[in-house]
Tab-separated table of C-alpha atoms in Angstrom:
chain	number	residue	atom	x	y	z
P	23	UNK	CA	-30.157	-5.717	-4.671
P	24	UNK	CA	-29.910	-1.949	-4.434
P	25	UNK	CA	-26.857	-0.514	-2.692
P	26	UNK	CA	-26.859	2.475	-0.352
P	27	UNK	CA	-23.643	4.080	0.890
P	28	UNK	CA	-23.872	6.240	4.010
P	29	UNK	CA	-20.864	8.517	4.385
P	30	UNK	CA	-20.256	10.851	7.305
P	31	UNK	CA	-18.193	13.895	6.365
P	32	UNK	CA	-14.456	13.859	7.010
P	33	UNK	CA	-12.994	15.436	10.116
P	34	UNK	CA	-14.042	19.088	10.432
P	35	UNK	CA	-12.232	21.976	12.088
P	36	UNK	CA	-14.607	21.847	15.035
P	37	UNK	CA	-14.313	18.051	15.310
P	38	UNK	CA	-10.602	18.695	15.788
P	39	UNK	CA	-11.234	21.508	18.292
P	40	UNK	CA	-13.782	19.356	20.187
P	41	UNK	CA	-16.562	21.931	19.801
P	42	UNK	CA	-20.295	21.412	19.357
P	43	UNK	CA	-21.009	22.144	15.694
P	44	UNK	CA	-24.559	21.230	14.712
P	45	UNK	CA	-25.924	23.473	11.936
P	46	UNK	CA	-22.976	25.869	12.037
P	47	UNK	CA	-20.918	25.738	8.852
P	48	UNK	CA	-17.274	24.741	9.280
P	49	UNK	CA	-14.582	23.526	6.914
P	50	UNK	CA	-12.840	20.179	6.654
P	51	UNK	CA	-9.345	19.810	8.072
P	52	UNK	CA	-6.530	18.414	5.931
P	53	UNK	CA	-7.192	15.087	7.617
P	54	UNK	CA	-10.881	15.416	6.764
P	55	UNK	CA	-10.068	16.062	3.118
P	56	UNK	CA	-7.808	12.990	3.085
P	57	UNK	CA	-10.594	10.928	4.693
P	58	UNK	CA	-13.040	12.079	2.020
P	59	UNK	CA	-10.636	11.234	-0.785
P	60	UNK	CA	-9.974	7.820	0.733
P	61	UNK	CA	-13.717	7.260	1.108
P	62	UNK	CA	-14.088	7.753	-2.632
P	63	UNK	CA	-11.275	5.289	-3.311
P	64	UNK	CA	-12.989	2.719	-1.102
P	65	UNK	CA	-16.320	3.266	-2.841
P	66	UNK	CA	-14.627	2.848	-6.215
P	67	UNK	CA	-12.908	-0.346	-5.074
P	68	UNK	CA	-16.285	-1.711	-3.931
P	69	UNK	CA	-17.254	-1.911	-7.600
P	70	UNK	CA	-20.764	-0.506	-7.190
P	71	UNK	CA	-22.308	1.481	-10.036
P	72	UNK	CA	-23.561	4.505	-8.086
P	73	UNK	CA	-25.873	6.829	-10.004
P	74	UNK	CA	-27.378	9.272	-7.464
P	75	UNK	CA	-26.117	11.314	-4.514
P	76	UNK	CA	-27.751	13.223	-1.685
P	77	UNK	CA	-26.155	15.569	0.819
P	78	UNK	CA	-27.009	18.338	3.261
P	79	UNK	CA	-26.562	22.061	2.688
P	80	UNK	CA	-23.534	22.145	4.995
P	81	UNK	CA	-20.083	22.666	3.508
P	82	UNK	CA	-18.315	19.798	5.286
P	83	UNK	CA	-20.727	17.216	3.893
P	84	UNK	CA	-20.838	18.771	0.422
P	85	UNK	CA	-17.036	18.953	0.118
P	86	UNK	CA	-16.683	15.400	1.409
P	87	UNK	CA	-18.958	14.254	-1.389
P	88	UNK	CA	-17.096	16.347	-3.986
P	89	UNK	CA	-13.725	14.931	-2.943
P	90	UNK	CA	-15.062	11.371	-2.864
P	91	UNK	CA	-16.642	11.702	-6.303
P	92	UNK	CA	-13.441	13.183	-7.701
P	93	UNK	CA	-11.405	10.222	-6.487
P	94	UNK	CA	-14.079	7.893	-7.925
P	95	UNK	CA	-13.923	9.683	-11.290
P	96	UNK	CA	-17.671	10.234	-10.893
P	97	UNK	CA	-17.961	14.013	-10.638
P	98	UNK	CA	-20.767	13.795	-13.176
P	99	UNK	CA	-23.180	12.052	-10.807
P	100	UNK	CA	-26.317	14.055	-9.980
P	101	UNK	CA	-26.289	15.563	-6.478
P	102	UNK	CA	-29.313	16.762	-4.508
P	103	UNK	CA	-28.703	19.032	-1.511
P	104	UNK	CA	-31.335	19.443	1.189
P	105	UNK	CA	-31.382	20.823	4.740
P	106	UNK	CA	-33.331	17.775	5.950
P	107	UNK	CA	-29.998	15.920	5.931
P	108	UNK	CA	-28.281	18.553	8.107
P	109	UNK	CA	-26.598	17.629	11.356
P	110	UNK	CA	-28.594	17.768	14.570
P	111	UNK	CA	-28.950	21.352	15.826
P	112	UNK	CA	-27.066	21.657	19.119
P	113	UNK	CA	-28.903	24.787	20.211
P	114	UNK	CA	-27.205	26.813	22.918
P	115	UNK	CA	-24.245	24.413	22.965
P	116	UNK	CA	-23.221	25.470	19.444
P	117	UNK	CA	-19.609	26.611	19.370
P	118	UNK	CA	-18.820	25.541	22.936
P	119	UNK	CA	-15.833	23.396	23.832
P	120	UNK	CA	-17.152	19.988	24.920
P	121	UNK	CA	-14.669	19.516	27.760
P	122	UNK	CA	-15.239	23.039	29.127
P	123	UNK	CA	-19.004	22.533	28.913
P	124	UNK	CA	-18.683	19.293	30.904
P	125	UNK	CA	-16.584	21.056	33.522
P	126	UNK	CA	-19.221	23.797	33.852
P	127	UNK	CA	-22.425	21.728	33.769
P	128	UNK	CA	-21.151	18.309	34.854
P	129	UNK	CA	-20.399	15.199	32.829
P	130	UNK	CA	-23.815	13.668	33.497
P	131	UNK	CA	-25.753	16.670	32.207
P	132	UNK	CA	-23.623	16.991	29.068
P	133	UNK	CA	-23.962	13.257	28.434
P	134	UNK	CA	-27.744	13.669	28.587
P	135	UNK	CA	-27.635	16.542	26.089
P	136	UNK	CA	-25.263	14.681	23.769
P	137	UNK	CA	-26.437	11.080	23.940
P	138	UNK	CA	-30.050	10.921	25.118
P	139	UNK	CA	-32.647	10.169	22.478
P	140	UNK	CA	-35.311	12.751	23.267
P	141	UNK	CA	-33.798	15.435	25.539
P	142	UNK	CA	-32.504	18.429	23.529
P	143	UNK	CA	-29.833	20.890	24.679
P	144	UNK	CA	-30.880	24.407	25.760
P	145	UNK	CA	-32.259	26.521	22.934
P	146	UNK	CA	-30.016	28.875	20.987
P	147	UNK	CA	-30.855	32.488	21.802
P	148	UNK	CA	-32.268	34.475	18.895
P	149	UNK	CA	-29.748	36.960	17.559
P	150	UNK	CA	-26.743	35.086	18.926
P	151	UNK	CA	-23.588	34.835	16.817
P	152	UNK	CA	-24.670	31.344	15.721
P	153	UNK	CA	-28.230	32.334	14.757
P	154	UNK	CA	-28.830	31.090	11.184
P	155	UNK	CA	-32.314	32.513	10.695
P	156	UNK	CA	-31.009	35.029	8.131
P	157	UNK	CA	-28.729	32.586	6.278
P	158	UNK	CA	-29.918	32.565	2.636
P	159	UNK	CA	-29.721	28.777	2.377
P	160	UNK	CA	-32.558	28.608	4.925
P	161	UNK	CA	-34.909	31.118	3.302
P	162	UNK	CA	-38.471	30.085	4.067
P	163	UNK	CA	-37.360	27.450	6.586
P	164	UNK	CA	-38.051	27.545	10.321
P	165	UNK	CA	-34.525	27.009	11.618
P	166	UNK	CA	-34.779	25.034	14.877
P	167	UNK	CA	-33.479	26.523	18.096
P	168	UNK	CA	-32.330	23.083	19.298
P	169	UNK	CA	-32.850	19.400	18.440
P	170	UNK	CA	-32.666	16.038	20.139
P	171	UNK	CA	-31.901	12.907	18.113
P	172	UNK	CA	-35.660	12.224	18.152
P	173	UNK	CA	-36.373	15.612	16.570
P	174	UNK	CA	-33.578	15.016	14.040
P	175	UNK	CA	-35.220	11.722	13.074
P	176	UNK	CA	-38.555	13.490	12.694
P	177	UNK	CA	-36.872	15.919	10.279
P	178	UNK	CA	-34.930	13.303	8.302
P	179	UNK	CA	-37.542	10.551	7.984
P	180	UNK	CA	-40.129	12.401	5.844
P	181	UNK	CA	-37.358	13.344	3.404
P	182	UNK	CA	-36.156	9.752	3.357
P	183	UNK	CA	-39.659	8.429	2.687
P	184	UNK	CA	-40.637	11.070	0.166
P	185	UNK	CA	-37.431	11.607	-1.802
P	186	UNK	CA	-34.660	9.082	-1.136
P	187	UNK	CA	-36.637	5.862	-0.722
P	188	UNK	CA	-38.348	6.151	-4.146
P	189	UNK	CA	-34.921	6.464	-5.797
P	190	UNK	CA	-33.716	3.323	-4.034
P	191	UNK	CA	-36.946	1.462	-4.755
P	192	UNK	CA	-36.332	2.200	-8.422
P	193	UNK	CA	-33.058	0.286	-8.193
P	194	UNK	CA	-30.667	3.263	-8.236
P	195	UNK	CA	-27.494	2.768	-6.206
P	196	UNK	CA	-27.162	5.852	-4.014
P	197	UNK	CA	-24.628	7.730	-1.876
P	198	UNK	CA	-25.691	9.907	1.059
P	199	UNK	CA	-22.991	12.248	2.387
P	200	UNK	CA	-24.223	13.728	5.623
P	201	UNK	CA	-23.549	13.915	9.362
P	202	UNK	CA	-23.229	11.734	12.427
P	203	UNK	CA	-26.744	12.326	13.740
P	204	UNK	CA	-28.688	12.580	10.484
P	205	UNK	CA	-27.059	9.295	9.433
P	206	UNK	CA	-27.827	7.751	12.819
P	207	UNK	CA	-31.463	8.638	12.191
P	208	UNK	CA	-31.363	6.730	8.888
P	209	UNK	CA	-29.591	3.787	10.538
P	210	UNK	CA	-32.234	3.712	13.287
P	211	UNK	CA	-34.948	3.547	10.673
P	212	UNK	CA	-33.318	0.972	8.380
P	213	UNK	CA	-32.129	-1.401	11.104
P	214	UNK	CA	-35.115	-0.855	13.414
P	215	UNK	CA	-32.841	0.146	16.293
P	216	UNK	CA	-34.522	0.847	19.627
P	217	UNK	CA	-34.472	4.302	21.208
P	218	UNK	CA	-32.206	2.986	23.968
P	219	UNK	CA	-29.738	1.314	21.616
P	220	UNK	CA	-29.430	4.064	18.995
P	221	UNK	CA	-27.698	6.384	21.476
P	222	UNK	CA	-24.739	3.971	21.455
P	223	UNK	CA	-24.415	3.808	17.670
P	224	UNK	CA	-21.485	5.823	16.311
P	225	UNK	CA	-20.735	6.692	12.685
P	226	UNK	CA	-17.007	7.197	11.958
P	227	UNK	CA	-15.899	10.122	9.802
P	228	UNK	CA	-15.015	9.426	6.184
P	229	UNK	CA	-15.684	5.673	6.335
P	230	UNK	CA	-18.510	4.645	3.979
P	231	UNK	CA	-21.101	2.233	5.332
P	232	UNK	CA	-22.195	0.032	2.421
P	233	UNK	CA	-25.691	-1.428	2.814
P	234	UNK	CA	-27.374	-3.887	0.458
P	235	UNK	CA	-31.149	-3.447	0.457
P	236	UNK	CA	-33.886	-5.797	-0.691
P	237	UNK	CA	-36.972	-4.718	-2.647
P	238	UNK	CA	-38.641	-3.581	0.587
P	239	UNK	CA	-35.538	-1.502	1.466
P	240	UNK	CA	-34.630	-3.828	4.314
P	241	UNK	CA	-30.895	-4.367	4.911
P	242	UNK	CA	-29.549	-7.688	3.666
P	243	UNK	CA	-25.902	-6.943	4.460
P	244	UNK	CA	-23.904	-4.021	5.817
P	245	UNK	CA	-20.206	-3.306	6.262
P	246	UNK	CA	-17.817	-0.415	6.698
P	247	UNK	CA	-15.395	-0.250	3.789
P	248	UNK	CA	-12.441	0.639	6.015
P	249	UNK	CA	-12.426	-2.317	8.413
P	250	UNK	CA	-9.669	-0.771	10.548
P	251	UNK	CA	-11.896	2.191	11.438
P	252	UNK	CA	-15.205	0.355	11.590
P	253	UNK	CA	-17.695	0.748	14.414
P	254	UNK	CA	-20.107	-1.869	15.703
P	255	UNK	CA	-23.160	-2.137	13.467
P	256	UNK	CA	-26.748	-2.819	14.566
P	257	UNK	CA	-27.954	-6.368	13.983
P	258	UNK	CA	-29.837	-7.003	10.751
P	259	UNK	CA	-33.352	-8.152	11.659
């Protein structure tokens, strides 16, 4: 069996402030750093010989991986960073307080923007303070103006198929440190979750999801390493 660990970054500053973050770069809180360190301890205790790591180009996911690897005494593991693993782009909602946005637009509308599968939020205006088109990490990349979970999946899946899956097929135990929605896209693919059901799947911060995969990269078993903070997992088919 090949083992895959999916790890959502630890709590970020905007998680704490209840703001829509998306592609905007924010730091981990002290709690987030502690979650990342604990995630590494849990991965070490699992006794898996991890040899490859992937993460996004966003600081909160990168630092979560660094802190986890440090606590695993595995700082030497190779790490590949790629924007395809970035969080979903929240468009014009970026930076807004979630409660204030609900009060302005109504709970039902915000729920549609946040939890629907294929309805994206309003687009981010070009030139706004959260416009990343001139960020050097995205040179040569068409930065989206908004994304639904469906569009996030369409961004993540080709990278999974072309880059990550071959590593796993070769038998290399792998860690992916990424974000709630990019990881939900991977979970949807691996567990064959329906479009209706995936909107209810939540990935907790800093709690590694350990998945055993067969030769066809189908899940054989899956569990969160911190049982006290586990969320309900999709059924293995």
